[in-house]
């Protein structure tokens, strides 16, 4: 759901426009104002036994805006997309782990989450380390970026 799709998220899914009614209802319940947070979307995925990708696709088709990315990349303020600043220093061990986890030159969201758990850090701390290293994140589990 990059800027180019702002307000037209469903256009990203021309190939599969089917919406599961139960999932759609649950998402609408969590997004009465047309916005659903990343944590809420993941809660819905878990509660409904669905993949984050399916939840994200359904949110797109319902034209729901996903906000408050758990990596700090979008949806926290109206002024800035990314609220995370670079950390002052990244340990050698963490830098190696980040670089080994890259796919297509980016750190996938799911791998960033795994690194946060492995190193006992918050997800946003991983993003801060990536900011310092000049590593871009990608492949959002919900399909936002």
Coordinates of C-alpha atoms in Angstrom, one line a residue:
X1 CA 0.0 0.0 0.0
X2 CA 2.5 2.5 -1.1
X3 CA 1.6 6.2 -1.8
X4 CA 0.7 5.3 -5.4
X5 CA -2.2 3.2 -4.2
X6 CA -3.4 5.6 -1.5
X7 CA -7.2 5.3 -1.4
X8 CA -7.2 2.6 -4.1
X9 CA -5.6 -0.3 -2.4
X10 CA -7.9 -2.9 -4.0
X11 CA -6.5 -2.1 -7.5
X12 CA -3.4 -4.0 -6.4
X13 CA -5.3 -7.2 -6.5
X14 CA -6.9 -7.5 -9.9
X15 CA -6.1 -11.2 -10.1
X16 CA -8.0 -12.3 -7.0
X17 CA -10.8 -10.1 -5.8
X18 CA -12.7 -12.7 -3.8
X19 CA -13.3 -11.7 -0.2
X20 CA -14.0 -14.1 2.6
X21 CA -17.1 -12.6 4.4
X22 CA -16.1 -13.7 7.9
X23 CA -12.6 -12.2 7.5
X24 CA -14.0 -9.1 6.0
X25 CA -16.5 -8.6 8.9
X26 CA -13.7 -9.1 11.5
X27 CA -11.5 -6.6 9.7
X28 CA -14.3 -4.0 9.5
X29 CA -15.0 -4.6 13.2
X30 CA -11.4 -3.7 14.0
X31 CA -11.4 -0.7 11.6
X32 CA -14.5 1.3 12.2
X33 CA -12.8 4.5 10.8
X34 CA -11.4 2.7 7.7
X35 CA -8.0 2.2 9.4
X36 CA -6.6 -0.9 11.0
X37 CA -3.3 -1.1 12.8
X38 CA -0.6 -3.6 11.9
X39 CA -0.9 -5.2 15.3
X40 CA -4.6 -5.5 14.9
X41 CA -4.3 -7.0 11.5
X42 CA -1.9 -9.7 12.9
X43 CA -4.3 -10.3 15.8
X44 CA -7.1 -10.9 13.2
X45 CA -4.8 -13.3 11.2
X46 CA -4.1 -15.3 14.4
X47 CA -7.7 -15.3 15.6
X48 CA -9.1 -16.4 12.2
X49 CA -6.3 -18.8 11.4
X50 CA -5.3 -16.8 8.2
X51 CA -2.0 -15.7 6.9
X52 CA -1.0 -12.1 7.3
X53 CA -0.8 -11.9 3.5
X54 CA -4.5 -12.9 3.2
X55 CA -5.5 -10.4 5.8
X56 CA -3.5 -7.6 4.1
X57 CA -5.1 -8.5 0.7
X58 CA -8.5 -8.5 2.2
X59 CA -7.9 -5.1 3.9
X60 CA -6.8 -3.8 0.5
X61 CA -9.9 -5.0 -1.2
X62 CA -12.0 -3.4 1.6
X63 CA -10.0 -0.2 1.1
X64 CA -8.8 -0.3 4.7
X65 CA -5.7 1.7 5.4
X66 CA -3.1 -0.2 7.5
X67 CA -1.4 2.0 10.1
X68 CA 1.2 1.8 12.9
X69 CA 3.7 -0.6 11.3
X70 CA 5.4 -2.6 14.0
X71 CA 8.7 -1.9 12.4
X72 CA 8.0 1.9 12.6
X73 CA 8.0 2.4 8.8
X74 CA 4.6 3.9 8.2
X75 CA 1.3 5.0 9.7
X76 CA 2.5 6.6 13.0
X77 CA 2.2 10.3 12.1
X78 CA 0.9 12.3 9.3
X79 CA 4.2 14.2 8.9
X80 CA 6.7 11.4 8.4
X81 CA 6.4 7.9 7.0
X82 CA 9.3 6.4 9.0
X83 CA 9.4 7.4 12.7
X84 CA 12.6 5.4 13.5
X85 CA 16.0 7.1 13.7
X86 CA 19.3 5.3 13.2
X87 CA 20.8 3.8 16.3
X88 CA 24.2 5.2 17.2
X89 CA 26.1 1.9 16.9
X90 CA 25.2 -1.6 15.7
X91 CA 27.1 -4.6 17.2
X92 CA 29.1 -6.7 14.8
X93 CA 27.0 -9.8 15.6
X94 CA 23.7 -8.0 14.8
X95 CA 25.2 -6.5 11.6
X96 CA 26.3 -9.9 10.4
X97 CA 22.8 -11.4 11.2
X98 CA 21.0 -8.6 9.4
X99 CA 23.3 -8.9 6.3
X100 CA 22.9 -12.7 6.3
X101 CA 19.1 -12.3 6.4
X102 CA 18.8 -10.1 3.4
X103 CA 16.8 -11.2 0.4
X104 CA 17.1 -9.2 -2.8
X105 CA 19.1 -6.6 -1.0
X106 CA 16.4 -5.9 1.6
X107 CA 15.6 -7.3 5.0
X108 CA 12.2 -9.0 4.8
X109 CA 9.7 -8.0 7.5
X110 CA 9.4 -11.5 8.8
X111 CA 13.1 -11.9 9.2
X112 CA 13.3 -8.6 11.0
X113 CA 10.8 -9.9 13.5
X114 CA 12.8 -13.1 13.9
X115 CA 16.0 -11.1 14.5
X116 CA 14.2 -8.9 17.1
X117 CA 13.2 -12.1 19.0
X118 CA 16.6 -13.7 18.6
X119 CA 18.5 -10.6 19.9
X120 CA 15.9 -9.7 22.6
X121 CA 15.2 -6.4 20.9
X122 CA 12.1 -4.5 19.8
X123 CA 11.1 -4.6 16.2
X124 CA 11.7 -0.9 15.9
X125 CA 15.2 -1.4 17.3
X126 CA 16.0 -3.7 14.4
X127 CA 14.7 -1.0 12.1
X128 CA 17.0 1.5 13.8
X129 CA 19.9 -0.8 13.2
X130 CA 19.0 -1.1 9.6
X131 CA 18.8 2.7 9.3
X132 CA 22.3 2.9 10.6
X133 CA 23.5 0.2 8.2
X134 CA 21.7 1.7 5.2
X135 CA 19.7 -1.5 4.9
X136 CA 16.2 -1.2 3.5
X137 CA 13.3 -3.3 4.8
X138 CA 10.9 -5.0 2.5
X139 CA 8.5 -7.7 1.8
X140 CA 5.9 -6.7 4.4
X141 CA 4.0 -9.7 5.7
X142 CA 0.7 -7.8 5.1
X143 CA 1.8 -6.7 1.7
X144 CA 2.0 -3.0 2.5
X145 CA 5.5 -2.5 1.2

